[in-house]
Structure formats: C-alpha cells, structure tokens
Tab-separated table of C-alpha atoms in Angstrom:
chain	number	residue	atom	x	y	z
A	1	UNK	CA	-14.381	8.325	-28.011
A	2	UNK	CA	-17.445	6.370	-26.979
A	3	UNK	CA	-15.268	3.630	-25.573
A	4	UNK	CA	-13.291	6.185	-23.571
A	5	UNK	CA	-16.555	7.576	-22.105
A	6	UNK	CA	-17.765	4.008	-21.375
A	7	UNK	CA	-14.580	3.156	-19.511
A	8	UNK	CA	-14.882	6.354	-17.461
A	9	UNK	CA	-18.567	5.533	-16.657
A	10	UNK	CA	-17.536	2.036	-15.483
A	11	UNK	CA	-14.760	3.398	-13.344
A	12	UNK	CA	-17.033	5.929	-11.621
A	13	UNK	CA	-19.872	3.619	-10.581
A	14	UNK	CA	-22.488	1.227	-11.751
A	15	UNK	CA	-25.274	2.899	-13.765
A	16	UNK	CA	-23.216	6.079	-14.306
A	17	UNK	CA	-23.592	8.009	-17.565
A	18	UNK	CA	-20.664	9.880	-19.037
A	19	UNK	CA	-20.620	12.183	-22.103
A	20	UNK	CA	-17.256	12.128	-23.935
A	21	UNK	CA	-15.143	15.288	-23.363
A	22	UNK	CA	-11.832	16.165	-24.965
A	23	UNK	CA	-10.062	16.070	-21.680
A	24	UNK	CA	-10.942	12.400	-21.284
A	25	UNK	CA	-8.843	11.656	-24.360
A	26	UNK	CA	-5.937	13.669	-22.904
A	27	UNK	CA	-6.242	11.833	-19.615
A	28	UNK	CA	-6.048	8.522	-21.474
A	29	UNK	CA	-2.957	9.597	-23.409
A	30	UNK	CA	-1.351	10.833	-20.175
A	31	UNK	CA	-2.131	7.543	-18.427
A	32	UNK	CA	-0.564	5.528	-21.336
A	33	UNK	CA	2.535	7.712	-21.290
A	34	UNK	CA	3.002	7.242	-17.550
A	35	UNK	CA	2.528	3.495	-17.899
A	36	UNK	CA	5.257	3.360	-20.552
A	37	UNK	CA	7.560	5.532	-18.508
A	38	UNK	CA	6.972	3.419	-15.387
A	39	UNK	CA	8.003	0.330	-17.272
A	40	UNK	CA	11.245	2.116	-18.210
A	41	UNK	CA	11.622	3.322	-14.652
A	42	UNK	CA	11.544	-0.219	-13.321
A	43	UNK	CA	14.145	-1.369	-15.879
A	44	UNK	CA	16.432	1.615	-15.121
A	45	UNK	CA	16.032	1.486	-11.336
A	46	UNK	CA	14.504	4.969	-11.123
A	47	UNK	CA	12.298	3.972	-8.133
A	48	UNK	CA	13.693	4.420	-4.593
A	49	UNK	CA	12.411	4.246	-1.061
A	50	UNK	CA	12.076	6.846	1.624
A	51	UNK	CA	11.116	5.949	5.243
A	52	UNK	CA	8.433	7.643	7.243
A	53	UNK	CA	8.754	7.376	11.047
A	54	UNK	CA	5.898	5.829	13.075
A	55	UNK	CA	6.048	7.461	16.532
A	56	UNK	CA	4.272	6.488	19.741
A	57	UNK	CA	2.550	9.647	20.983
A	58	UNK	CA	2.594	8.368	24.577
A	59	UNK	CA	6.382	8.433	24.907
A	60	UNK	CA	7.787	9.747	21.602
A	61	UNK	CA	9.208	6.303	20.929
A	62	UNK	CA	10.037	5.221	17.381
A	63	UNK	CA	7.872	2.117	16.903
A	64	UNK	CA	8.765	1.618	13.219
A	65	UNK	CA	9.020	3.030	9.732
A	66	UNK	CA	6.844	2.990	6.652
A	67	UNK	CA	8.603	2.362	3.327
A	68	UNK	CA	7.316	4.793	0.740
A	69	UNK	CA	8.212	4.524	-2.979
A	70	UNK	CA	9.334	7.596	-4.966
A	71	UNK	CA	10.013	7.849	-8.656
A	72	UNK	CA	13.193	9.806	-9.634
A	73	UNK	CA	12.073	10.836	-13.064
A	74	UNK	CA	14.903	11.944	-15.354
A	75	UNK	CA	12.978	15.005	-16.571
A	76	UNK	CA	10.382	15.773	-13.909
A	77	UNK	CA	12.421	15.058	-10.754
A	78	UNK	CA	10.934	13.295	-7.729
A	79	UNK	CA	7.354	12.061	-8.249
A	80	UNK	CA	5.405	10.910	-5.207
A	81	UNK	CA	3.511	7.638	-5.212
A	82	UNK	CA	0.109	9.275	-5.263
A	83	UNK	CA	0.862	10.549	-8.766
A	84	UNK	CA	1.565	7.188	-10.329
A	85	UNK	CA	0.427	4.202	-8.155
A	86	UNK	CA	-3.214	4.498	-9.084
A	87	UNK	CA	-2.220	4.237	-12.760
A	88	UNK	CA	0.017	1.280	-12.040
A	89	UNK	CA	-2.869	-0.468	-10.321
A	90	UNK	CA	-4.818	-0.307	-13.584
A	91	UNK	CA	-2.230	-2.662	-15.147
A	92	UNK	CA	0.077	-5.478	-14.044
A	93	UNK	CA	2.774	-2.926	-13.332
A	94	UNK	CA	1.644	-2.674	-9.729
A	95	UNK	CA	2.793	-6.281	-9.225
A	96	UNK	CA	6.304	-5.422	-10.409
A	97	UNK	CA	6.379	-2.234	-8.308
A	98	UNK	CA	5.169	-4.054	-5.154
A	99	UNK	CA	7.861	-6.720	-5.483
A	100	UNK	CA	10.551	-4.195	-6.308
A	101	UNK	CA	9.672	-2.223	-3.133
A	102	UNK	CA	9.501	-5.393	-1.046
A	103	UNK	CA	12.982	-6.467	-2.171
A	104	UNK	CA	14.473	-3.062	-1.388
A	105	UNK	CA	12.710	-2.871	1.952
A	106	UNK	CA	13.878	-6.312	3.018
A	107	UNK	CA	17.457	-5.513	2.005
A	108	UNK	CA	17.440	-2.343	4.025
A	109	UNK	CA	15.788	-4.075	6.987
A	110	UNK	CA	18.482	-6.741	7.021
A	111	UNK	CA	21.193	-4.018	6.957
A	112	UNK	CA	19.572	-2.400	10.043
A	113	UNK	CA	19.319	-5.729	11.781
A	114	UNK	CA	23.008	-6.507	11.220
A	115	UNK	CA	23.896	-3.048	12.735
A	116	UNK	CA	21.729	-3.862	15.877
A	117	UNK	CA	19.715	-0.700	15.271
A	118	UNK	CA	16.233	-2.205	15.830
A	119	UNK	CA	14.433	-2.877	19.140
A	120	UNK	CA	12.094	-5.858	19.726
A	121	UNK	CA	8.820	-4.087	18.867
A	122	UNK	CA	10.054	-2.408	15.655
A	123	UNK	CA	8.097	-2.970	12.402
A	124	UNK	CA	8.957	-1.910	8.875
A	125	UNK	CA	5.603	-1.324	7.053
A	126	UNK	CA	5.408	-2.098	3.347
A	127	UNK	CA	2.412	-1.249	1.229
A	128	UNK	CA	1.043	-4.095	-0.883
A	129	UNK	CA	-1.864	-4.041	-3.358
A	130	UNK	CA	-4.743	-6.441	-2.933
A	131	UNK	CA	-3.946	-7.503	-6.473
A	132	UNK	CA	-0.511	-8.627	-5.265
A	133	UNK	CA	-2.038	-10.706	-2.424
A	134	UNK	CA	-4.403	-12.366	-4.946
A	135	UNK	CA	-1.491	-13.731	-6.952
A	136	UNK	CA	-1.300	-17.549	-6.554
A	137	UNK	CA	2.525	-17.501	-6.332
A	138	UNK	CA	2.821	-14.646	-3.845
A	139	UNK	CA	3.418	-16.852	-0.854
A	140	UNK	CA	6.058	-18.860	-2.689
A	141	UNK	CA	7.704	-15.626	-3.779
A	142	UNK	CA	7.672	-14.228	-0.234
A	143	UNK	CA	9.094	-17.467	1.132
A	144	UNK	CA	12.045	-17.272	-1.337
A	145	UNK	CA	12.672	-13.539	-0.577
A	146	UNK	CA	12.654	-14.105	3.177
A	147	UNK	CA	15.009	-17.017	2.772
A	148	UNK	CA	17.428	-15.025	0.642
A	149	UNK	CA	17.518	-11.926	2.824
A	150	UNK	CA	17.267	-13.739	6.146
A	151	UNK	CA	15.289	-10.847	7.735
A	152	UNK	CA	13.451	-11.286	10.970
A	153	UNK	CA	9.793	-11.903	9.884
A	154	UNK	CA	8.476	-10.222	12.999
A	155	UNK	CA	10.109	-6.918	11.975
A	156	UNK	CA	7.843	-6.780	8.855
A	157	UNK	CA	4.328	-5.448	8.410
A	158	UNK	CA	2.153	-5.358	5.342
A	159	UNK	CA	-0.236	-2.422	4.827
A	160	UNK	CA	-3.252	-3.078	2.566
A	161	UNK	CA	-5.814	-0.386	1.684
A	162	UNK	CA	-9.348	-0.866	2.959
A	163	UNK	CA	-10.688	-0.341	-0.621
A	164	UNK	CA	-8.398	-3.026	-1.951
A	165	UNK	CA	-9.526	-5.532	0.638
A	166	UNK	CA	-13.127	-4.796	-0.127
A	167	UNK	CA	-12.510	-5.548	-3.808
A	168	UNK	CA	-10.540	-8.818	-3.222
A	169	UNK	CA	-11.774	-10.127	0.092
A	170	UNK	CA	-12.423	-13.671	-0.972
A	171	UNK	CA	-9.137	-13.996	-2.950
A	172	UNK	CA	-6.838	-12.584	-0.314
A	173	UNK	CA	-8.355	-14.456	2.573
A	174	UNK	CA	-6.239	-17.520	1.961
A	175	UNK	CA	-3.050	-15.474	1.598
A	176	UNK	CA	-3.699	-13.573	4.822
A	177	UNK	CA	-4.221	-16.898	6.597
A	178	UNK	CA	-0.894	-18.112	5.321
A	179	UNK	CA	0.890	-14.936	6.430
A	180	UNK	CA	0.103	-15.855	10.056
A	181	UNK	CA	2.860	-18.488	10.082
A	182	UNK	CA	5.406	-15.799	9.213
A	183	UNK	CA	4.243	-13.611	12.129
A	184	UNK	CA	4.060	-10.659	9.759
A	185	UNK	CA	1.712	-7.968	10.932
A	186	UNK	CA	-1.181	-7.038	8.612
A	187	UNK	CA	-2.558	-3.517	8.754
A	188	UNK	CA	-5.565	-1.962	7.051
A	189	UNK	CA	-4.504	1.328	5.486
A	190	UNK	CA	-6.794	4.338	4.922
A	191	UNK	CA	-9.340	2.840	7.314
A	192	UNK	CA	-12.803	4.488	7.198
A	193	UNK	CA	-12.784	5.465	3.558
A	194	UNK	CA	-14.406	4.116	0.408
A	195	UNK	CA	-16.740	1.135	0.690
A	196	UNK	CA	-16.247	0.656	4.373
A	197	UNK	CA	-17.607	-2.541	5.881
A	198	UNK	CA	-17.005	-3.971	9.323
A	199	UNK	CA	-17.783	-7.508	8.128
A	200	UNK	CA	-14.178	-8.174	6.989
A	201	UNK	CA	-12.856	-7.507	10.513
A	202	UNK	CA	-14.512	-10.852	11.399
A	203	UNK	CA	-13.147	-12.825	8.480
A	204	UNK	CA	-9.668	-11.316	7.935
A	205	UNK	CA	-6.737	-11.687	10.239
A	206	UNK	CA	-6.063	-7.984	10.807
A	207	UNK	CA	-3.849	-6.719	13.623
A	208	UNK	CA	-3.733	-3.017	13.011
A	209	UNK	CA	-5.952	-0.223	11.709
A	210	UNK	CA	-4.404	2.899	10.247
A	211	UNK	CA	-7.037	5.646	10.358
A	212	UNK	CA	-7.253	7.702	7.163
A	213	UNK	CA	-5.682	11.104	7.410
A	214	UNK	CA	-8.999	12.762	6.294
A	215	UNK	CA	-10.329	11.876	9.776
A	216	UNK	CA	-7.175	12.988	11.555
A	217	UNK	CA	-7.352	16.454	9.902
A	218	UNK	CA	-10.787	16.982	11.533
A	219	UNK	CA	-9.835	15.589	14.915
A	220	UNK	CA	-9.107	18.973	16.548
A	221	UNK	CA	-11.403	21.192	14.445
A	222	UNK	CA	-14.780	19.781	15.502
A	223	UNK	CA	-16.140	17.851	18.487
A	224	UNK	CA	-17.647	15.345	16.097
A	225	UNK	CA	-14.219	14.762	14.472
A	226	UNK	CA	-12.676	13.739	17.800
A	227	UNK	CA	-15.579	11.466	18.653
A	228	UNK	CA	-15.173	9.633	15.310
A	229	UNK	CA	-11.519	9.025	16.096
A	230	UNK	CA	-12.280	7.850	19.629
A	231	UNK	CA	-14.915	5.432	18.291
A	232	UNK	CA	-12.494	3.902	15.752
A	233	UNK	CA	-9.788	3.509	18.300
A	234	UNK	CA	-12.147	1.791	20.719
A	235	UNK	CA	-13.382	-0.444	17.895
A	236	UNK	CA	-9.768	-1.369	17.114
A	237	UNK	CA	-8.967	-2.354	20.679
A	238	UNK	CA	-12.136	-4.336	21.118
C-alpha cells in the first residue's frame, strides 16, 4: 500500500505527499487488467483506425486526415484512445501500438494513392509517442516500412504531444533531424498545455502547431480566449 501511494506521489509531482486510499489499489488493479487486455488486443487485431478530417476553414478544403486508434473490445465495445493510451504509455505497449497504427495508416494511405484520391497538399497525420521517437531503431524501422509500402513520404505527418517532447527533448532531437530527409511533416499536438516551453521551437524541427482544444473551446466565449488563439497563430507563422 505504501508503494502504491509512493508511485502516485511520484506521478503527481516532485515533493508531493500522498496518503494511501483504497481506490488507489483499485486503480492499480484496473490498470493492470487493461494492460493485459491490451496485449491480447494487439495479438487478436482488436485495434482499428478511424480517420478525422482536417478542413481548411478558409475554403472548406480537405487538407488531410488524422488517424485515430480505437479498441474494439469483445465485451465493452468500442473504446476510445483516451481511455487506454495513457496506460499503454506507462509500459512498452505504447511502442507496439504506435507501430501497429503506423503500419495500418501507411497501408491505407497507399490504397488511397493508388486510387488517385489525394491532392498534392494532402497529409495523413499519425500520432507517435516521444518514447517511440527515442527508440534507437525507429528510423531503421521507418525506413523498412516506407520501403515495403512505397507510400509517398510527403503525404505523411507525425503528431507528437507537447508534453512528450518536453520529457524527451534531447533524445528525440536526433530522430527529428533524421526525419527531415523523408520530408515528413512534424506537428506538435496539444500545444499550450502541460509544461509549455518555447525553447524547443528553436531546437526542434517543427512545422505545425496543433492548438489544444481547451483553448479552442474558450475562443468564442471570452475576449481573452480569442486573443490567446490569435497570439499562438501569430507565433506559429513567425
């Protein structure tokens, strides 16, 4: 029980004190169960992708799609990524999920390319964890996958959360540099949340900022909300 409280204190922040509560034990059991079921889900191909449109507001033009993973649980039905990705990130399972999604996304992208459905500025966005980019064999893996699927590299984009970059800045720097030769767009996801720092905009080769939806929700409700959005957009263009 003390170890469970200690782990929760470490997860919250440095110098945090946590008193053990019964629900902590239940949370730990639930997390372990989901991890075990996720491992089975990968083996049984229970994960699938849905595609979220990215629309230009200026002309209602389809600029691309974002590949989103869903879990078709045999008992609980469709489970969205928000309910299991954070648990996967606590283990090495996130690496397997990332690569599973990347394979499926590239296969679908190639099918669309062969049907001549894509325009020149189209991008298929795939979410990758910073832990994935920190793997020493990731570039070799990506090189093999792109060679096997023969997709147009310029139709791909990788989305990495701002929080993930802040945790792994030094280790992902080399990988992001290597991605330049593939002409794959790199986007910062959930921009403006967590441990925000503008310093990485100097050091990392970032081409796109995806403003977190918590800011978008406030854009039309308060004058301040709109000003924040305008400031981020101006920063991105500069």
